[in-house]
Coordinates of C-alpha atoms and ligand atoms in Angstrom, one line a residue:
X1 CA -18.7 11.3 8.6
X2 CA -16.8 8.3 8.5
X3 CA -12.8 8.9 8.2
X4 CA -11.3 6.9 5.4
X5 CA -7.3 7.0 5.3
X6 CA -6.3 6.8 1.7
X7 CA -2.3 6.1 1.6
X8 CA -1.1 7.4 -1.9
X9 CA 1.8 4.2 -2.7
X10 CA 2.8 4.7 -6.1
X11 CA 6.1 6.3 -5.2
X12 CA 7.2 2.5 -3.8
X13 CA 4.9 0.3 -5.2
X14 CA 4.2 1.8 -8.5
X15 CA 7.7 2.7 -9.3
X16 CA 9.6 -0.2 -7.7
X17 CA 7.2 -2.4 -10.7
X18 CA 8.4 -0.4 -14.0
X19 CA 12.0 -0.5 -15.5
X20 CA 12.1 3.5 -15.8
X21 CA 13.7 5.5 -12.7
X22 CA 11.8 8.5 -12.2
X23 CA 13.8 11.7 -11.4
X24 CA 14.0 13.3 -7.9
X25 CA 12.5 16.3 -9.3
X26 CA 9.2 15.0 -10.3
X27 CA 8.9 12.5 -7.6
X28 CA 9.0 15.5 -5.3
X29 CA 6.6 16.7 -7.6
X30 CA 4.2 14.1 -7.8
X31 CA 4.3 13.8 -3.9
X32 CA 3.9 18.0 -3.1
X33 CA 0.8 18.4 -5.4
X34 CA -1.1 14.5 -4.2
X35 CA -0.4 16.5 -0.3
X36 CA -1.3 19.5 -1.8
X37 CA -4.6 17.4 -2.8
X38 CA -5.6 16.4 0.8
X39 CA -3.7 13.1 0.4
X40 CA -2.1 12.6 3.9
X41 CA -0.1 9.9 3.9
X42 CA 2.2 8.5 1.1
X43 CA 4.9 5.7 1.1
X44 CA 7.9 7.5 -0.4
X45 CA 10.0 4.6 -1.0
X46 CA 11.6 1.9 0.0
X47 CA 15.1 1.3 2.3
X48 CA 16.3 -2.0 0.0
X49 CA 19.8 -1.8 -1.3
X50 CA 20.2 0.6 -4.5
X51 CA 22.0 -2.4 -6.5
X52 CA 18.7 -4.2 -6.2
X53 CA 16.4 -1.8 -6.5
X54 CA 18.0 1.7 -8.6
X55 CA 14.3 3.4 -8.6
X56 CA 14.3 3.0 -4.8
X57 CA 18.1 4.4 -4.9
X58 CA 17.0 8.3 -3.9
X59 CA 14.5 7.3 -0.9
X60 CA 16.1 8.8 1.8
X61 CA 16.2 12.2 0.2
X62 CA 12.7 12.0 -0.8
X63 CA 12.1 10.8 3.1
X64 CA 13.5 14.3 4.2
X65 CA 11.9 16.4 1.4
X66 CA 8.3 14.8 2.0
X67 CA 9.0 15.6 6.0
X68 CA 8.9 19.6 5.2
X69 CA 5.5 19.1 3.7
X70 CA 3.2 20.4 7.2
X71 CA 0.8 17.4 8.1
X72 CA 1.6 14.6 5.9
X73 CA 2.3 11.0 7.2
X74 CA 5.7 9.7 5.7
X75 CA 6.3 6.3 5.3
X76 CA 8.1 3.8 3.7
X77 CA 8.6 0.3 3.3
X78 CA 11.6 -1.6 4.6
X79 CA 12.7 -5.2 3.8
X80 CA 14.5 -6.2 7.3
X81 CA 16.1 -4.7 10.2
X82 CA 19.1 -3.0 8.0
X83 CA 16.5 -0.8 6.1
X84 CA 14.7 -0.2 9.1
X85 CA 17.8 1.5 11.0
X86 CA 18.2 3.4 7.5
X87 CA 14.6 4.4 7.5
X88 CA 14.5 5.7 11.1
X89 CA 17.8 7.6 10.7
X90 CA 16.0 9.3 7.4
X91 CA 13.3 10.1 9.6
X92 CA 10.4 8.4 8.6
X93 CA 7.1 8.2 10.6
X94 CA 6.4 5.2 10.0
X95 CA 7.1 1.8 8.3
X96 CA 6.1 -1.7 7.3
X97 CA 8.0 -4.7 6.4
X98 CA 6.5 -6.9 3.7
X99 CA 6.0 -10.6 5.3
X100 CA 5.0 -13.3 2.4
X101 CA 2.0 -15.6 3.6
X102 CA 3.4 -17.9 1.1
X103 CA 6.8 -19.7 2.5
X104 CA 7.9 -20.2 -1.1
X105 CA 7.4 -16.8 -2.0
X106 CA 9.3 -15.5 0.9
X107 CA 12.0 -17.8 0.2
X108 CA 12.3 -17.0 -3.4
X109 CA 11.5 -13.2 -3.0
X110 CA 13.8 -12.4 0.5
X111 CA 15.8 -15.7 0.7
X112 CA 14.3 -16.2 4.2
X113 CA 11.5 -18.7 5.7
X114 CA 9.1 -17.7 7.9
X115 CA 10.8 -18.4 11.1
X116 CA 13.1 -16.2 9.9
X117 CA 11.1 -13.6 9.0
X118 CA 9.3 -13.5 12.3
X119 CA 13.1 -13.0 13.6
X120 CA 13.3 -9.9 11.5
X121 CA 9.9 -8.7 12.4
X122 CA 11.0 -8.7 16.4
X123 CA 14.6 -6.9 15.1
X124 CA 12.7 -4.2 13.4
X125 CA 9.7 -3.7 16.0
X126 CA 12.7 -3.2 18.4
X127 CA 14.5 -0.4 16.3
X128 CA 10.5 1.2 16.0
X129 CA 9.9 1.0 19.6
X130 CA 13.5 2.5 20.5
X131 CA 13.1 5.3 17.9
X132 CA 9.6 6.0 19.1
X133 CA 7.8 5.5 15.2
X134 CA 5.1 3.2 13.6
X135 CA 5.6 0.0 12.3
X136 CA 3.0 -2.4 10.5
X137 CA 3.6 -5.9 9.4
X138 CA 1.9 -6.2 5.6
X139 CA 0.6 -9.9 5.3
X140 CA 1.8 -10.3 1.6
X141 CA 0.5 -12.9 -0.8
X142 CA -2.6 -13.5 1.8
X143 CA -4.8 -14.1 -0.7
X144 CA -3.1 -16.3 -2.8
X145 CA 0.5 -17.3 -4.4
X146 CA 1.3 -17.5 -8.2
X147 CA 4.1 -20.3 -6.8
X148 CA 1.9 -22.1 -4.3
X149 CA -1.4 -21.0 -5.4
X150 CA -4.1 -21.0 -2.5
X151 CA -2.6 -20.0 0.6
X152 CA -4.0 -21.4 3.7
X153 CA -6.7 -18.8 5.7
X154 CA -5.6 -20.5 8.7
X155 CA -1.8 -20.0 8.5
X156 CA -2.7 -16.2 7.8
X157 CA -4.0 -16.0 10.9
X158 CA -1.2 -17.7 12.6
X159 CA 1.3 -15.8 11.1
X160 CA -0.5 -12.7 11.9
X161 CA -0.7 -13.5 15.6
X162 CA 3.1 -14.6 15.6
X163 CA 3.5 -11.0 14.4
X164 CA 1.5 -9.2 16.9
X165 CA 3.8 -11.7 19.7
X166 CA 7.1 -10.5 17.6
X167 CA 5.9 -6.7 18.1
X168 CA 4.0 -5.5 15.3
X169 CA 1.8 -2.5 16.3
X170 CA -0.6 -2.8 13.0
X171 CA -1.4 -4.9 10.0
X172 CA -2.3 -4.7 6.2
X173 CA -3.8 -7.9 3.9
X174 CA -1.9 -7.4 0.3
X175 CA -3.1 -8.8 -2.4
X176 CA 0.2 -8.9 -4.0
X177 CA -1.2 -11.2 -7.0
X178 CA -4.1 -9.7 -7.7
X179 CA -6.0 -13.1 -7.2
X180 CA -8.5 -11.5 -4.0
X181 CA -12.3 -11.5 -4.2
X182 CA -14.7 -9.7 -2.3
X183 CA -16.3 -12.8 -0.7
X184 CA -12.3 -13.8 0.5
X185 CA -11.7 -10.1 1.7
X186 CA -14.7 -10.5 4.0
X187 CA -14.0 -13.5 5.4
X188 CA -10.0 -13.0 5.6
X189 CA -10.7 -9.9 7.3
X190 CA -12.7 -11.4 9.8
X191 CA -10.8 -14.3 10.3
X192 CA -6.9 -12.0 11.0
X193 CA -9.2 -9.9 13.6
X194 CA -10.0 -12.5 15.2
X195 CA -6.4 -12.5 16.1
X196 CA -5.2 -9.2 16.0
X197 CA -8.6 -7.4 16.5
X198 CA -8.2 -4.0 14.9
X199 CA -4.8 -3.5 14.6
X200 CA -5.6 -4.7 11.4
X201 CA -6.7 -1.3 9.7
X202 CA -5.4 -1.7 5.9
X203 CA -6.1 -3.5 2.7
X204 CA -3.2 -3.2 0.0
X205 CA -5.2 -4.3 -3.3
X206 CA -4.1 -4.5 -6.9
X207 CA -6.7 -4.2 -9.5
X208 CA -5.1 -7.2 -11.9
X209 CA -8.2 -7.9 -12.6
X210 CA -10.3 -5.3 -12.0
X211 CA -11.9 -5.7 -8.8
X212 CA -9.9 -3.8 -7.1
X213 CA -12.6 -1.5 -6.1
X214 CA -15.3 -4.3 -5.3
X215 CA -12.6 -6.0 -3.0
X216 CA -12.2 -2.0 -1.3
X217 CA -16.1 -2.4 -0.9
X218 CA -15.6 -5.7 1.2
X219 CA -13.3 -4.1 3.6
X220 CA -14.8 -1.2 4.2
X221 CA -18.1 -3.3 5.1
X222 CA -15.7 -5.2 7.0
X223 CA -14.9 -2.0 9.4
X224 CA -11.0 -1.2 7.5
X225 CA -10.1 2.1 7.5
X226 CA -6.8 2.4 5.5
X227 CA -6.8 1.5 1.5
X228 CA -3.6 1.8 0.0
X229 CA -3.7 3.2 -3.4
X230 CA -1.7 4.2 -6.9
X231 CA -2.1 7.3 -8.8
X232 CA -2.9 6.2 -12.1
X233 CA -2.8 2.9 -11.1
X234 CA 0.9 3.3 -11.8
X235 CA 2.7 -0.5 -11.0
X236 CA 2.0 -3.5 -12.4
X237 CA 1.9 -7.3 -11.3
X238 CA 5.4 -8.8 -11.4
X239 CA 4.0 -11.9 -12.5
X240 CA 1.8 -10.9 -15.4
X241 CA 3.2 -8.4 -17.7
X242 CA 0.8 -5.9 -19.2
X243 CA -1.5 -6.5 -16.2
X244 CA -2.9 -3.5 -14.8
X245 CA -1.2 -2.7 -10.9
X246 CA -2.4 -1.0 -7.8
X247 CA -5.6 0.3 -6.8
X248 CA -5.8 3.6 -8.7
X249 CA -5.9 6.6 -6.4
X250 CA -8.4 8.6 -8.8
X251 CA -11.2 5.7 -8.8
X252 CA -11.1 5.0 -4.8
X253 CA -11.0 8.6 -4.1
X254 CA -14.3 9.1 -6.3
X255 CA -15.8 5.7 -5.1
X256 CA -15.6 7.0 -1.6
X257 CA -16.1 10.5 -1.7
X258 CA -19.3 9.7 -3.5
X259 CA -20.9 7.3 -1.1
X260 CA -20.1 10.3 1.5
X261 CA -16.8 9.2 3.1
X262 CA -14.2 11.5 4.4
X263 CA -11.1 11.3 2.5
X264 CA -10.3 14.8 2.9
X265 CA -9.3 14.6 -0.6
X266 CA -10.2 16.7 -3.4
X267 CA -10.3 14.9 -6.5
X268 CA -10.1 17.9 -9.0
X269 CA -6.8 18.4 -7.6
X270 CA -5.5 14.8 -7.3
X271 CA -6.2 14.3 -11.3
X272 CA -4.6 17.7 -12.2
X273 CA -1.2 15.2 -10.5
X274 CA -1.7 12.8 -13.1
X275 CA -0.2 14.6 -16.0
X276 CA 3.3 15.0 -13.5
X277 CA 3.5 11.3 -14.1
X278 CA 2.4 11.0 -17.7
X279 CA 5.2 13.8 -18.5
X280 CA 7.9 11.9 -15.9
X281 CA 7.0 8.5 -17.0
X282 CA 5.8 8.8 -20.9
X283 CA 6.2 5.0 -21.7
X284 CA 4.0 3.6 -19.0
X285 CA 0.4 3.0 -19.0
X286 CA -1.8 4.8 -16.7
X287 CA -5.2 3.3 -15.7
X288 CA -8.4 4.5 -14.1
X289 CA -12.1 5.7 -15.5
X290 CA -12.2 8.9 -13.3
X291 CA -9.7 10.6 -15.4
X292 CA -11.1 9.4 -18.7
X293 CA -14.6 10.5 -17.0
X294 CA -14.4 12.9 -14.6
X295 CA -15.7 13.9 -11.5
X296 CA -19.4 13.4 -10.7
X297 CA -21.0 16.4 -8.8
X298 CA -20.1 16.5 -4.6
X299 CA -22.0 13.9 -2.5
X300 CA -24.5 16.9 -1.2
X301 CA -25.7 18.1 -4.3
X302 CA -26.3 14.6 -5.9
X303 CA -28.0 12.9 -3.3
X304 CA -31.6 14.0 -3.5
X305 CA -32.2 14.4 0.6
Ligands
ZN1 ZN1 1.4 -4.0 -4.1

């Protein structure tokens, strides 16, 4: 069977989106029963300044609570070489750094251009190598910019493959706008391996407008691995309010455990999480069929042989 990495992102993504600040207690919570579920690897949070980002405030606590849990990957994301140093000495096992495909963005988002960025990418790729841990560049806004609008397929890959000289050891496509389509998935995805071969393992997808799951579809036909995913859906698009947000966690998890993927996941036990959230987070939508649906039967018993 195929092994399909499913990395849980709601605890940085989803949160770092909505104005609430959930507590410690039931982000430890939320990330002790998704591992309890099979989920193995889940970005905790991220090392940005508290004054900027308060829901991000507790990260390196939740860093060394998630580390006790046996067998799960902890990761988190980290804006520049400052976080990263923060990051390792909370002792993560990994990280990425967020680097916009759109200059624009970048500049309005981080205050830095790209040659800049690709500065910060060699910094922190030093600090990983030194302290022995992961590090992936995410190739943000790849798909398109709400300030720039189409961003060019070509200056993806040429960014990627400054990366990969600048020391990243692994790469994710984010559609950070919500603006991907299958077809585009396909042929971005072929297009950054042709650089980076398959380093590039992830696809971070929002489901903005619902084809989130249809995009997943792409890249897994496409030969990625790792799908990065929010329980509930939990998040949001910055620059659409009342847009749905990430990938939900429920409806890949059923996607792919039905067409006979290994996800290691039980989904009975990853929607009994969801009412953690709803409880810790009572004004905030949640999305996602599964949990209005539920489960279909396992793959075995429903494919007639
Ligand atoms: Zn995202």
């Amino acid at each position: 069977m195929t092994r399909i990495l499913v990395s849980e992102v709601g605890p940085r993504d989803g949160l770092q989106s909505i104005k609430q600040v959930m507590p410690l207690a039931a982000k430890k919570a939320w990330i002790a029963a998704e591992a309890a579920a099979g989920v193995s690897e889940i970005e905790v949070g991220s090392f940005v300044p508290a004054s900027l980002l308060p829901q991000m405030a507790d990260t390196a606590e939740l860093v060394a609570f998630a580390r006790t849990i046996p067998g799960l990957n902890v990761v988190a994301l980290v804006p520049n070489a400052k976080g990263a140093a923060r990051a390792v000495e909370a002792g993560v096992h990994g990280m990425s750094i967020p680097f916009s495909m759109s200059e624009t963005h970048s500049i309005k988002n981080v205050r830095k251009d790209h040659p800049a960025m690709l500065a910060e990418i060699a910094a922190v790729a030093q600090i990983a190598r030194e302290a022995g841990i992961h590090f992936a560049v995410s190739l943000s806004t790849a798909f398109g910019c709400t300030f720039e609008g189409a961003v060019s397929e070509d200056a993806v890959m040429r960014l990627a493959e400054a990366s990969l000289a600048a020391g990243a050891q692994e790469f994710s496509l984010s559609d950070t706008t919500g603006y991907a389509d299958p077809a585009q998935v396909k042929r971005l995805v072929r297009k950054v391996r042709s650089v980076v071969g398959d380093k590039l393992t992830t696809l971070h997808l929002h489901n903005t407008r619902g084809l989130g799951l249809a995009n997943a579809l792409a890249g897994l036909d496409e030969g990625i691995t790792t799908l990065d995913a929010s329980l509930g859906g939990l998040g949001g698009c910055p620059y659409a309010p009342g847009a749905s947000g990430n990938l939900v966690t429920e409806d890949l998890v059923l996607m792919l455990n039905a067409m006979g993927l290994d996800t290691g996941i039980d989904l009975e036990k990853l929607l009994a999480v969801r009412p953690i959230l709803a409880a810790a987070l009572p004004d905030e939508p949640l999305y996602g069929f599964t949990p209005e649906a539920g489960p279909m039967m396992d793959y075995n018993e429903r494919i007639a042989k």
